[in-house]
Coordinates of C-alpha atoms in Angstrom, one line a residue:
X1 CA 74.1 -1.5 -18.9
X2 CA 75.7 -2.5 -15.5
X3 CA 73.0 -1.4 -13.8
X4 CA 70.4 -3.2 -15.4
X5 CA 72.4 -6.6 -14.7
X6 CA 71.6 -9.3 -12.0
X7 CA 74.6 -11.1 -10.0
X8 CA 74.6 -15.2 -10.2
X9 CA 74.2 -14.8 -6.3
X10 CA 70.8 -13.0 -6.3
X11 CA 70.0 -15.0 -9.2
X12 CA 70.5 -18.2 -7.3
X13 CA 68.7 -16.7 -4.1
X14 CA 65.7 -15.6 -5.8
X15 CA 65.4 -18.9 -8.2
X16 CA 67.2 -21.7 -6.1
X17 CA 65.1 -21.2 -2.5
X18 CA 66.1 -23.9 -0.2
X19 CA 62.9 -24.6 1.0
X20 CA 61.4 -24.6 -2.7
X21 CA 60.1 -28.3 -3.4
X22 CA 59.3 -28.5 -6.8
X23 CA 56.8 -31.4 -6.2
X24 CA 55.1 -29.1 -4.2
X25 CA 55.2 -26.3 -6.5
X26 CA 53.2 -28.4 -9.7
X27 CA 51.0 -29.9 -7.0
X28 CA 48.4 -28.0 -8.6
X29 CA 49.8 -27.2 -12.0
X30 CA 48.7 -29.2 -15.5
X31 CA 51.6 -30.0 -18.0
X32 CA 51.4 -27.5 -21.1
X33 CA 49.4 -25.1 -19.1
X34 CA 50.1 -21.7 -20.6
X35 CA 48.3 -19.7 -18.7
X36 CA 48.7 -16.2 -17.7
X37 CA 47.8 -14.1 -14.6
X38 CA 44.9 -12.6 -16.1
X39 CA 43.6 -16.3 -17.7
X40 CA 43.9 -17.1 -14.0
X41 CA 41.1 -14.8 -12.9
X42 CA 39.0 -15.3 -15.9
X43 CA 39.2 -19.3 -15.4
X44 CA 34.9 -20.0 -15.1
X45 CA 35.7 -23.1 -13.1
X46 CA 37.0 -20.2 -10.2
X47 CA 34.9 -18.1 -10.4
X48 CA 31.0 -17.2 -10.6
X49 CA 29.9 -16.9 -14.2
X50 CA 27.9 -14.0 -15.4
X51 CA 26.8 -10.8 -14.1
X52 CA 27.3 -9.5 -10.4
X53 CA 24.3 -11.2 -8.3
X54 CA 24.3 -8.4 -6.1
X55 CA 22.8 -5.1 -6.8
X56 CA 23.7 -1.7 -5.2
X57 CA 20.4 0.4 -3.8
X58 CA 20.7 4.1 -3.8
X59 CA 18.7 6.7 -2.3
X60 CA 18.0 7.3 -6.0
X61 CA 17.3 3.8 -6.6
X62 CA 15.3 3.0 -3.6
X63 CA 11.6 3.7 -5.1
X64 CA 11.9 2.3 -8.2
X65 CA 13.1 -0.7 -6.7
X66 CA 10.3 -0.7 -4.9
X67 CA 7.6 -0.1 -7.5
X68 CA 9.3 -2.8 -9.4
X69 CA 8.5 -4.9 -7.1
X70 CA 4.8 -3.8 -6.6
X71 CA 4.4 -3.3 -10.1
X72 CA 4.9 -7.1 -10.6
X73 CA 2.1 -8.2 -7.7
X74 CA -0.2 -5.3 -9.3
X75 CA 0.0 -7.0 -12.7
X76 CA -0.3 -10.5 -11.9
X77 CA -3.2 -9.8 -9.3
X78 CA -4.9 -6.8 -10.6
X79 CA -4.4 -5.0 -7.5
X80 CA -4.0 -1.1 -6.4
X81 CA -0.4 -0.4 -4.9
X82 CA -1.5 -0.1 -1.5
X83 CA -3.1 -4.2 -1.2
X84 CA 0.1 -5.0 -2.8
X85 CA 2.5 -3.1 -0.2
X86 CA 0.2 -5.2 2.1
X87 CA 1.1 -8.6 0.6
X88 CA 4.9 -7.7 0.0
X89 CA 5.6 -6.6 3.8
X90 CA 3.7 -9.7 5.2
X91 CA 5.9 -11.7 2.9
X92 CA 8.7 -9.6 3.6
X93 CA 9.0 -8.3 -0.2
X94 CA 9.6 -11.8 -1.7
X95 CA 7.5 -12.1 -4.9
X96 CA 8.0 -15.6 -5.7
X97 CA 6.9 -16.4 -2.7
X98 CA 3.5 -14.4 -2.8
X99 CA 2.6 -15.7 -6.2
X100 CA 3.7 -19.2 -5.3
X101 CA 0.7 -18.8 -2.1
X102 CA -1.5 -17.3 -4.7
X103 CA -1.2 -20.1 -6.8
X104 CA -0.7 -22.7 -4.9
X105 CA -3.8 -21.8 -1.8
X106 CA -5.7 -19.3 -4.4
X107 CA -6.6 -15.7 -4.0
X108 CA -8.6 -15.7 -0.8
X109 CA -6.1 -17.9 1.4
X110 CA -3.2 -15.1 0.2
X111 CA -5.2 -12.3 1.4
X112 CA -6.9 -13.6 4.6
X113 CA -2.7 -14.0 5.9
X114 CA -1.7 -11.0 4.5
X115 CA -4.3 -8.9 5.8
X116 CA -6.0 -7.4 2.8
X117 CA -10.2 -7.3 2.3
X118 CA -11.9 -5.9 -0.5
X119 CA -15.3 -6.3 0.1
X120 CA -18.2 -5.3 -2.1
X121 CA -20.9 -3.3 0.2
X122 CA -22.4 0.3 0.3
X123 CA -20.5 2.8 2.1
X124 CA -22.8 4.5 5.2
X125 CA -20.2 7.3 5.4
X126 CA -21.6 8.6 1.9
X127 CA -24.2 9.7 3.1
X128 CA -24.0 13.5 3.8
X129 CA -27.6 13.5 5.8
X130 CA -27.2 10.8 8.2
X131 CA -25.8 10.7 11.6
X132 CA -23.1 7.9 12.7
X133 CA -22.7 6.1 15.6
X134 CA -18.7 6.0 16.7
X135 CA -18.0 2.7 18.8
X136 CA -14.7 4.1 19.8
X137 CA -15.7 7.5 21.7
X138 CA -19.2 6.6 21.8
X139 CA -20.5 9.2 20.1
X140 CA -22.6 9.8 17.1
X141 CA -21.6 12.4 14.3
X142 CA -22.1 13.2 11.0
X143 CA -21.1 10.9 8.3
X144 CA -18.8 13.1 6.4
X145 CA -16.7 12.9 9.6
X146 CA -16.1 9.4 9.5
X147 CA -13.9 6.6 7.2
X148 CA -15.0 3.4 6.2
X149 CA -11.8 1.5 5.4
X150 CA -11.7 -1.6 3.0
X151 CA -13.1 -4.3 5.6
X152 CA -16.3 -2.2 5.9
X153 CA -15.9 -1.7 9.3
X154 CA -16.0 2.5 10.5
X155 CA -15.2 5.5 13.1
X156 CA -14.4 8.9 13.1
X157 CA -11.8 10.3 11.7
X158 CA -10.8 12.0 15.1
X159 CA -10.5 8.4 16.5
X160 CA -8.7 6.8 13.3
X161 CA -6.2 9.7 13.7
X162 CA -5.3 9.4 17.1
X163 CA -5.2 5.7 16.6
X164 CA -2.7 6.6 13.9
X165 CA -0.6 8.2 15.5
X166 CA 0.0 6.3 18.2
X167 CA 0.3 3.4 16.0
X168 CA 3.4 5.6 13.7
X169 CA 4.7 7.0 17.2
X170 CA 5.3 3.1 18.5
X171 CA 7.4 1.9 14.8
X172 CA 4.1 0.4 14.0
X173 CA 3.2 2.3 10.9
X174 CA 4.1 -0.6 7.9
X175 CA 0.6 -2.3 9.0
X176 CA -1.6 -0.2 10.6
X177 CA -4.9 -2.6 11.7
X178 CA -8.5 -1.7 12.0
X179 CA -9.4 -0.6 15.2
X180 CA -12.3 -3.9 15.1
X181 CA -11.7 -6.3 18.0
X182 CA -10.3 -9.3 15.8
X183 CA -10.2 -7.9 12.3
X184 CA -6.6 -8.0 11.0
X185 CA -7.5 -6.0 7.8
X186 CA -4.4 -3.2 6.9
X187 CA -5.8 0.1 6.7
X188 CA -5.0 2.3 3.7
X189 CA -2.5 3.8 3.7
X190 CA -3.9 6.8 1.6
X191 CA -6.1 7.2 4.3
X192 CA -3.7 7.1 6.9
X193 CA -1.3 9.8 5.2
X194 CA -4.4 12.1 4.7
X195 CA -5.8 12.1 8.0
X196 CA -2.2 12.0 10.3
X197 CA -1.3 14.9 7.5
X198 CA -3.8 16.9 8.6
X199 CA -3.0 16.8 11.9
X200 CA 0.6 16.1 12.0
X201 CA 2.6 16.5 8.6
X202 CA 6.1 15.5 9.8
X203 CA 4.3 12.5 11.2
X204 CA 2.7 11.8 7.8
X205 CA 6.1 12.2 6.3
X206 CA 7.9 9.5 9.1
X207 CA 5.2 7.3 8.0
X208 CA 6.2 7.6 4.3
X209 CA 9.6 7.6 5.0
X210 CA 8.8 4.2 7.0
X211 CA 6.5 2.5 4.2
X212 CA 9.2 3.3 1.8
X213 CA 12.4 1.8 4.1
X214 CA 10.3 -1.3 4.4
X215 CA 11.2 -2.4 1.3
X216 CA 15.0 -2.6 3.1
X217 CA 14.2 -3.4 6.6
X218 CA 11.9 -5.9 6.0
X219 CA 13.4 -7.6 2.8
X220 CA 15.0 -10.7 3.3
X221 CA 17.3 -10.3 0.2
X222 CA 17.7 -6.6 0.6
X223 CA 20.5 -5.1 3.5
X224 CA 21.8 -1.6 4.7
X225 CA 25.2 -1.2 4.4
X226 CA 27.6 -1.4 7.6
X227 CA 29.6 1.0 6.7
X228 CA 30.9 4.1 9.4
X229 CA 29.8 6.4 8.4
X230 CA 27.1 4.9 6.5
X231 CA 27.2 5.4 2.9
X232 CA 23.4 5.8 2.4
X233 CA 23.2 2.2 -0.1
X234 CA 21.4 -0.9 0.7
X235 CA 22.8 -4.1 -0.9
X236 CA 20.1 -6.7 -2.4
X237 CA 21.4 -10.7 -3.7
X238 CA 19.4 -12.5 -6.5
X239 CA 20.3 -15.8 -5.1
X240 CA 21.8 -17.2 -1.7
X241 CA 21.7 -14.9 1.2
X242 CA 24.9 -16.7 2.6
X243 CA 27.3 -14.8 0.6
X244 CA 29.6 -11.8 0.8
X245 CA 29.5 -8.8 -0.9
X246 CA 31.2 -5.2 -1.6
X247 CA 29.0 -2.2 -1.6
X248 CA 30.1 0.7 -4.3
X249 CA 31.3 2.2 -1.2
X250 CA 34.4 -0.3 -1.3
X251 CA 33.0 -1.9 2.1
X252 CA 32.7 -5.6 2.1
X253 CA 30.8 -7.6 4.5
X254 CA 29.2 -10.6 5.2
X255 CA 25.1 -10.5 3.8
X256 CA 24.4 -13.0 6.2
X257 CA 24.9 -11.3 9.1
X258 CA 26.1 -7.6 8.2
X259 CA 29.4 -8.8 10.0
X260 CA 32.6 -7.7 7.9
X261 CA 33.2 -10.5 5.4
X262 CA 34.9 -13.5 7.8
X263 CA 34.9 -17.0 5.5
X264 CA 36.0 -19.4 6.2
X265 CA 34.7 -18.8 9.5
X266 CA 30.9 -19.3 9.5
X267 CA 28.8 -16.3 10.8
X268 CA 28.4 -18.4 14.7
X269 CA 31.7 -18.7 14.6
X270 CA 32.4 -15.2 13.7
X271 CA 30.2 -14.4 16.6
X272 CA 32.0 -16.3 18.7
X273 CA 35.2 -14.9 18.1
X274 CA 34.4 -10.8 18.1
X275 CA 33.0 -11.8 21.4
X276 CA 35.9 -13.2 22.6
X277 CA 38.4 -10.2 21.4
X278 CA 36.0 -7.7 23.2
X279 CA 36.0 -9.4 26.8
X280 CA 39.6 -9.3 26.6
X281 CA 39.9 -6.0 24.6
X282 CA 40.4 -4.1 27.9
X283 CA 43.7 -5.4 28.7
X284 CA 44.9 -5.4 25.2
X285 CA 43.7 -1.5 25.1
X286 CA 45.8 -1.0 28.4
X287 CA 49.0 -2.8 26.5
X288 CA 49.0 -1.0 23.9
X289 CA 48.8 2.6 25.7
X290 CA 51.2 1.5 28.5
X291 CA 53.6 -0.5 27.0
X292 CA 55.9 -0.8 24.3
X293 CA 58.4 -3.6 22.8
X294 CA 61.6 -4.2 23.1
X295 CA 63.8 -4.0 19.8
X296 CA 65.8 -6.5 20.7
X297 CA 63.8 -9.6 22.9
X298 CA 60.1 -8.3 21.6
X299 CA 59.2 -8.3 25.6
X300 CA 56.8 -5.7 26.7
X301 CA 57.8 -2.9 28.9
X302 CA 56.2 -0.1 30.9
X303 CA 57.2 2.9 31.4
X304 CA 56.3 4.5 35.1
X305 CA 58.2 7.8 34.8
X306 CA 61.2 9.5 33.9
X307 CA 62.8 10.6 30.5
X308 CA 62.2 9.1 27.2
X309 CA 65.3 6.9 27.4
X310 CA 64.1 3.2 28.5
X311 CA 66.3 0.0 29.0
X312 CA 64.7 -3.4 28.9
X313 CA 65.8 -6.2 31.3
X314 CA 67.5 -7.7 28.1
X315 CA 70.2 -5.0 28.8
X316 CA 68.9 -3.2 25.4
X317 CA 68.1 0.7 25.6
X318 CA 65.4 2.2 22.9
X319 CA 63.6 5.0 22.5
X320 CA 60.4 5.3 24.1
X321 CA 58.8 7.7 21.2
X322 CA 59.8 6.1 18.1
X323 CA 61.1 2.5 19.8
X324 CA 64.6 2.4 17.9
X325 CA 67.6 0.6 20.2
X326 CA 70.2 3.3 21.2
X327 CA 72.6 4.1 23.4
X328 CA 73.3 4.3 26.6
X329 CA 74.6 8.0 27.1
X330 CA 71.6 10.3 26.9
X331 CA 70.0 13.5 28.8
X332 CA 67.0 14.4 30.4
X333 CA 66.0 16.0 27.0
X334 CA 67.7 13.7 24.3
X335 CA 69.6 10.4 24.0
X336 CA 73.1 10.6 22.4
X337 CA 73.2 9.6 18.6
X338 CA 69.5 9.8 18.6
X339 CA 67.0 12.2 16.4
X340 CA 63.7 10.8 16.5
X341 CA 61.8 11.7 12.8
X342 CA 64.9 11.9 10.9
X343 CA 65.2 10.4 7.2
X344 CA 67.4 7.5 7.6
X345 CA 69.6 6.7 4.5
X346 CA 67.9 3.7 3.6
X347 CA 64.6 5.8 3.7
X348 CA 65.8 8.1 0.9
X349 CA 67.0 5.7 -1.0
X350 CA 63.4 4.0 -1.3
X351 CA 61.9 7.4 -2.4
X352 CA 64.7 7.4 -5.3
X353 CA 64.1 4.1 -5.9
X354 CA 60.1 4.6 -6.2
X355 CA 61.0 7.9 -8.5
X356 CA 63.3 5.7 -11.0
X357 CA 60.6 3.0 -11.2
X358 CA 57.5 5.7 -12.0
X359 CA 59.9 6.8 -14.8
X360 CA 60.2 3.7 -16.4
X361 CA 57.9 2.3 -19.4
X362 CA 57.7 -1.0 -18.5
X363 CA 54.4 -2.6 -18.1
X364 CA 54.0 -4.3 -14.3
X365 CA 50.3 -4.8 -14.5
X366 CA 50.8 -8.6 -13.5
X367 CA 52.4 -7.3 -10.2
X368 CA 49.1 -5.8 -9.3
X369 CA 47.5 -9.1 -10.3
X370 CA 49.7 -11.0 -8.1
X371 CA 49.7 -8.2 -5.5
X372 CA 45.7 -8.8 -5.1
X373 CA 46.3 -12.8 -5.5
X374 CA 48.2 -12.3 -2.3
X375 CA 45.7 -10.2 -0.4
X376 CA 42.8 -12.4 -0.7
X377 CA 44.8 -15.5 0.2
X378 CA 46.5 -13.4 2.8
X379 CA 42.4 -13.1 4.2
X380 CA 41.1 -15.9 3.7
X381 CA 44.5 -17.6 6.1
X382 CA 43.9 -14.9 8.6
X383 CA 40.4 -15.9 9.6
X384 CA 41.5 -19.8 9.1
X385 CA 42.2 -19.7 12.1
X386 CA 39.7 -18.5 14.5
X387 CA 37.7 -21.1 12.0
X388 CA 39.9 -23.8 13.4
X389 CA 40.5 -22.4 17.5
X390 CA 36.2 -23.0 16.9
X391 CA 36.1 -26.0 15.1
X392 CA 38.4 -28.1 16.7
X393 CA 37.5 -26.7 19.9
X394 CA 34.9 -28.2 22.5
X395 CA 33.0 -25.1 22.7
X396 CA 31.0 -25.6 20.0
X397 CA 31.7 -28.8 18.6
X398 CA 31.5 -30.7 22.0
X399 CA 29.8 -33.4 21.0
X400 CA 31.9 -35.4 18.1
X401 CA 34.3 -38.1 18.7
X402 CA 37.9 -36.9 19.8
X403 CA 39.4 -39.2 17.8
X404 CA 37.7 -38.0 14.8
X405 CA 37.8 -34.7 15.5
X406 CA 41.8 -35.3 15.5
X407 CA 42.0 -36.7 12.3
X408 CA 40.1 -34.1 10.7
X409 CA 42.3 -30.8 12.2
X410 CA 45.3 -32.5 11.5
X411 CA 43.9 -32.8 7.5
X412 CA 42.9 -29.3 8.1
X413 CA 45.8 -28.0 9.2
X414 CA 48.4 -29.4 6.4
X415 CA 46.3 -28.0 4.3
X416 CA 46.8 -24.5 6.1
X417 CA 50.3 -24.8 6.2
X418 CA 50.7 -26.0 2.6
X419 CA 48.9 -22.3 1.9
X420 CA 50.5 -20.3 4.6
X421 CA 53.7 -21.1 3.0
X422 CA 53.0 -20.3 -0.2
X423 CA 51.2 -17.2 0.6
X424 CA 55.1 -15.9 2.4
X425 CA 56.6 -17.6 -0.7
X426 CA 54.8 -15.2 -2.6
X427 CA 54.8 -12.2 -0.6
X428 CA 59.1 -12.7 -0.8
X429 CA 59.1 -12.5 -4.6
X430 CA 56.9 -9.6 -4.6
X431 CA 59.6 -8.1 -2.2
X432 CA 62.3 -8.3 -4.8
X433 CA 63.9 -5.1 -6.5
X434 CA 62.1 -6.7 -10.2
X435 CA 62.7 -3.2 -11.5
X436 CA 65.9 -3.2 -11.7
X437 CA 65.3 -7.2 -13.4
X438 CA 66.6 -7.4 -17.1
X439 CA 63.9 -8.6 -20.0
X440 CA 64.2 -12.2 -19.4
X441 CA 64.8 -11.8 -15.8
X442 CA 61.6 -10.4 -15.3
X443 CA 59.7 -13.2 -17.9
X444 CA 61.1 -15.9 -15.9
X445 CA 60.0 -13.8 -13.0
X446 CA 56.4 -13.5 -14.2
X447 CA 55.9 -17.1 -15.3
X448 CA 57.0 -17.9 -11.6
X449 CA 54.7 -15.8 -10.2
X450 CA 51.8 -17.4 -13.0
X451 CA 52.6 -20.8 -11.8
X452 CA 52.3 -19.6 -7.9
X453 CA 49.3 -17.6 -7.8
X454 CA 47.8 -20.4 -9.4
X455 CA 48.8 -22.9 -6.4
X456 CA 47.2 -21.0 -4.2
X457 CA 44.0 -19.5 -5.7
X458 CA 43.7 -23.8 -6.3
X459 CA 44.8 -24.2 -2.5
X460 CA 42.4 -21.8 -1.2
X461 CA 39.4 -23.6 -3.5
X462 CA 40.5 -26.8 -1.9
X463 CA 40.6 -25.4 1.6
X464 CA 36.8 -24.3 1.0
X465 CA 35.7 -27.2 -0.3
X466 CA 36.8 -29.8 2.9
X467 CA 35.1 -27.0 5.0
X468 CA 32.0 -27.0 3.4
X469 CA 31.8 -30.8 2.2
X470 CA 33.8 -32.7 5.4
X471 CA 34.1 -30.4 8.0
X472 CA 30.7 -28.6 8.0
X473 CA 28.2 -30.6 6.0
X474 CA 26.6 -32.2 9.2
X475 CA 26.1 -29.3 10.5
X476 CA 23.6 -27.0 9.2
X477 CA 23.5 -23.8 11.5
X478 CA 27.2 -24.0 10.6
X479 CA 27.3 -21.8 6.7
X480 CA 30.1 -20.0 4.9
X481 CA 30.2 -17.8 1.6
X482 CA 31.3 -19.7 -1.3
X483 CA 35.0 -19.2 -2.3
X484 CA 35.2 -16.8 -4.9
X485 CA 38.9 -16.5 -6.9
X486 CA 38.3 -13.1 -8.3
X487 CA 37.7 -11.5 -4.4
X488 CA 34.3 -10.7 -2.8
X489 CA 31.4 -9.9 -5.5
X490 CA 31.1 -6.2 -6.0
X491 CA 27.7 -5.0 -6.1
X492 CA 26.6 -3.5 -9.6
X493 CA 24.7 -0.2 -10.0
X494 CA 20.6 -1.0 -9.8
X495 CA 18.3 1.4 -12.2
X496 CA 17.0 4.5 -10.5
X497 CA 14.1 3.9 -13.2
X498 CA 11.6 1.2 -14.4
X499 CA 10.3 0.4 -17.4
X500 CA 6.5 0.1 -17.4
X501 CA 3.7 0.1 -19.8
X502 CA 3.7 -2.3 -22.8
X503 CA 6.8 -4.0 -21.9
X504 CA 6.2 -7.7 -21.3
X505 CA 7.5 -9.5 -18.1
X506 CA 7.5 -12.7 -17.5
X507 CA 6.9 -14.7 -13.8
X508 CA 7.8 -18.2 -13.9
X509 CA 6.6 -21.0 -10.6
X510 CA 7.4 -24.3 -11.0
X511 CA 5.5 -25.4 -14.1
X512 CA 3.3 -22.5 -14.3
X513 CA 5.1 -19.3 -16.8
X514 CA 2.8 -15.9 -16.3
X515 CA 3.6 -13.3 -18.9
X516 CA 2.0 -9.6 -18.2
X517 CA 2.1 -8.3 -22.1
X518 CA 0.3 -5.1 -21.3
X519 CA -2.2 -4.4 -24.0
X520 CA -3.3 -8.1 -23.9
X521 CA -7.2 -8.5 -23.3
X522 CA -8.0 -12.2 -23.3
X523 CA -7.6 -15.1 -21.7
X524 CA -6.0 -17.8 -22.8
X525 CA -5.1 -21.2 -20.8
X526 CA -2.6 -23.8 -22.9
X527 CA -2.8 -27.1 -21.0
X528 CA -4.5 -27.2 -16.9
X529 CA -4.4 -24.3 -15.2
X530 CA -5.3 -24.5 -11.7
X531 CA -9.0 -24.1 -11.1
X532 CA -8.1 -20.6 -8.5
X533 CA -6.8 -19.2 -11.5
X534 CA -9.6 -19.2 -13.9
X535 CA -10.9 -15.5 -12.0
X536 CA -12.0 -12.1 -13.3
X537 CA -8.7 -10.5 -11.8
X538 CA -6.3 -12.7 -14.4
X539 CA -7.9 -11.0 -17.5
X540 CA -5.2 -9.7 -19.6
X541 CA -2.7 -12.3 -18.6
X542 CA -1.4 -14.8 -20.8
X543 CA -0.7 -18.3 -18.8
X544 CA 1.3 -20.5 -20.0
X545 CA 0.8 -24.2 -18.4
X546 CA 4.9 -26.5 -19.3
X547 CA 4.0 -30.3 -19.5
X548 CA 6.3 -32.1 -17.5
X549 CA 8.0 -34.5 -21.3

């Protein structure tokens, strides 16, 4: 039908762009490359292979999470939960680490700097008949009223309580110390919630609440997130904390420094630059309440009283409510020829428009491919360029040659233009009334589009790679998230339950593999196994020693 046709003149606007160099265009295109939009994001070489890194951490989720963690440290050292807690906090809940100290310095060096004792000794507070001396108030009671803890050392419960709660009250209450002068033993924490529950059960609950949130606050792989108002999910990585992620909440950020996600700007930089916007946020603020711009010369202009009819020192008149040029001729109540809210024509017509194309069968699912192609591009050039104002700058890259420094942002910036205008190339074709396209309109359309989001996703990949490799290698406080062609990670569900028992796990250090099978009861040692290791507590564990052929 007519309508369905295309005229030669739109034709040759939308497919014969002056400023289209096809050189440019297969800069990054391979001959024969049939490729479609959704090959594009699956390409491995673009993208990171496997499962999401990233885990999302309910409310649900949060304990198991937590005894998973434990549950590993209680099977490889044969410890209750509570000496475990102990060893995870002081090593800020990274297992590998604790068992790499634990095999590495043995049993006793892990739990002298962690701050766990078990010592072997009779208990004087058993003793129903005796009398005790209390070195805290100085007085002597009987021994049911006192605690001995797990360094042997003992006092009153009236004093442990009030030491307690003192400690809770102050955001102490994830290692609570003997009262001892110099003993750094962590006091158990069943004790703890017994005695402060008797005296103070919200307290006792605050300190639970606390012991369990540790596994967040104090976990370097583990983060709230940022979100307003928060969502309630923490956000933990398996591998490199400089990274960015997107909670199941749809909020992305930076891991690194909870920041909203910013590469290629590095997290200084990023620092840098909100600093920056909120010293001069004050008189952008005012701007934007006091002044509006001109539809005809752009220029700012205030208003200091009288109608809502305004004329700019350009000689144009507009509207102070809605900002559209009009006429001279107005009241004190209206402007002549003017209706602010009004459906223009050209409004209704895009509703009709929108209506015709809902109606249609055709499948535009590449559209939406291309549409996010052109969002993440259209992010990653936005903060390009407080990455560059930094980089290039002398603020904090004061110290390298000038002449160098020149060579390098005029690399950087071809690079960012060659992307810039490719990112508005695409964003024009997007723009065009494709609907209304005919069959082999819109294929020649789509393969277009193929060929162009692939420029750029390869573009931006290049871009990242001179950052990280030439323009930041030398420096390391200076770290950005990896490029990532599909958009930022997005955090998969975590368990809200564990699997215990007979299930085997397996803990692998360097050349040493520890597998936990559960209903295993000897010993048995294939190859050298560190001397620390050959100890009552690693009964039931298999170890495995690699050899280095």
């Amino acid at each position: 039908m007519a309508s369905n046709q295309v005229s030669s003149e739109e034709d040759e606007e939308l497919y014969n762009d002056d400023d289209y160099d096809d050189d440019d265009y297969a800069y990054c295109c391979d001959d024969g490359d049939d490729q479609t939009l959704d090959d594009l994001d699956e390409n491995p070489c673009l993208r990171n292979n496997g499962q999401s890194s990233s885990k999302v951490i309910t409310r649900d989720s949060l304990l198991a999470a937590q005894k998973e963690d434990l549950q590993r440290i209680m099977d490889m050292m044969s410890l209750s939960e509570h000496h475990a807690r102990t060893i995870l906090i002081h090593y800020r809940w990274d297992v590998e680490t604790a068992l790499s100290v634990f095999v590495e310095r043995g049993r006793d060096q892990l739990f002298a700097e962690a701050g766990v004792k078990i010592m072997e000794r009779s208990d004087p507070c058993s003793s129903s008949s005796s009398t005790l001396y209390c070195a805290v108030c100085m007085g002597e009671k009987s021994a049911h009223e006192f605690t001995t803890m797990d360094c042997a050392h003992y006092f009153c419960n009236e004093c442990w309580t009030e030491h307690f709660i003192v400690q809770i009250s102050e955001g102490k209450s994830r290692r609570l110390r003997c009262m001892t002068h110099k003993c750094y033993s962590v006091c158990d924490e069943a004790v703890v919630r017994n005695l402060v529950g008797a005296r103070d059960p919200e307290l006792a609950e605050k300190f639970e609440r606390y012991l369990l949130e540790s596994y967040i606050d104090d976990n370097n792989k583990v983060k709230w997130c940022p979100s307003v108002p928060h969502c309630g999910n923490a956000i933990r990585v398996e591998d490199d904390k400089f990274c960015e992620v997107e909670c199941a909440c749809g909020q992305q950020f930076c891991f690194s420094c909870s920041c909203e996600a910013h590469s290629p700007c590095s997290c200084l930089m990023w620092q840098y630059w909100v600093r920056k916007c909120q010293e001069e946020s004050e008189t952008i603020q005012w701007m934007t309440v006091n002044t509006k711009p001109c539809p005809k010369c752009m220029k700012l202009v205030e208003k200091n009283g009288g109608c809502n009819h305004v004329a700019c020192i350009c000689g144009q008149s507009f509207c102070w409510i809605c900002g559209g040029a009009t006429g001279r001729s107005h009241s004190w109540a209206s402007i002549e020829g003017h209706s602010c809210g009004r459906f223009k024509e050209d409004e209704v017509k895009n509703v009709e428009r929108a209506k015709k194309t809902e109606s249609k069968s055709k499948d535009f699912s590449w559209v939406t491919t291309a549409l996010e192609r052109l969002f993440r591009s259209r992010r990653i050039l936005s903060y390009s360029y407080p990455f560059a104002y930094y980089r290039f700058g002398d603020e904090l890259f004061e110290n390298e040659r000038k002449e160098a420094k020149e060579i390098k942002q005029n690399l950087f910036e071809d690079q960012q233009q060659q992307l810039e205008g490719n990112v508005e190339r695409l964003s024009s074709w997007l723009e065009e009334r494709f609907e209304e396209y005919n069959e082999q309109k819109l294929m020649d359309l789509r393969l277009r589009l193929m060929d162009l989001c692939s420029i750029i996703d390869n573009l931006c990949s290049q871009m990242y790679s001179w950052i990280e490799n030439e323009l930041l290698s030398p420096y390391s406080v200076h770290i950005i998230a990896p490029y990532k062609s599909k958009g930022l990670e997005k955090a998969s569900e975590i368990s809200d339950t564990i699997s215990m028992g007979t299930q085997s796990s397996e803990y692998s250090l360097g050349h040493i593999v520890y597998r936990n099978d559960g209903i295993t009861s000897d010993f048995l040692a294939l190859g050298n196994v560190p001397e620390e290791m050959n100890h009552p507590l690693t009964h039931g564990l298999i170890f495995s020693v690699a050899s280095d052929s």
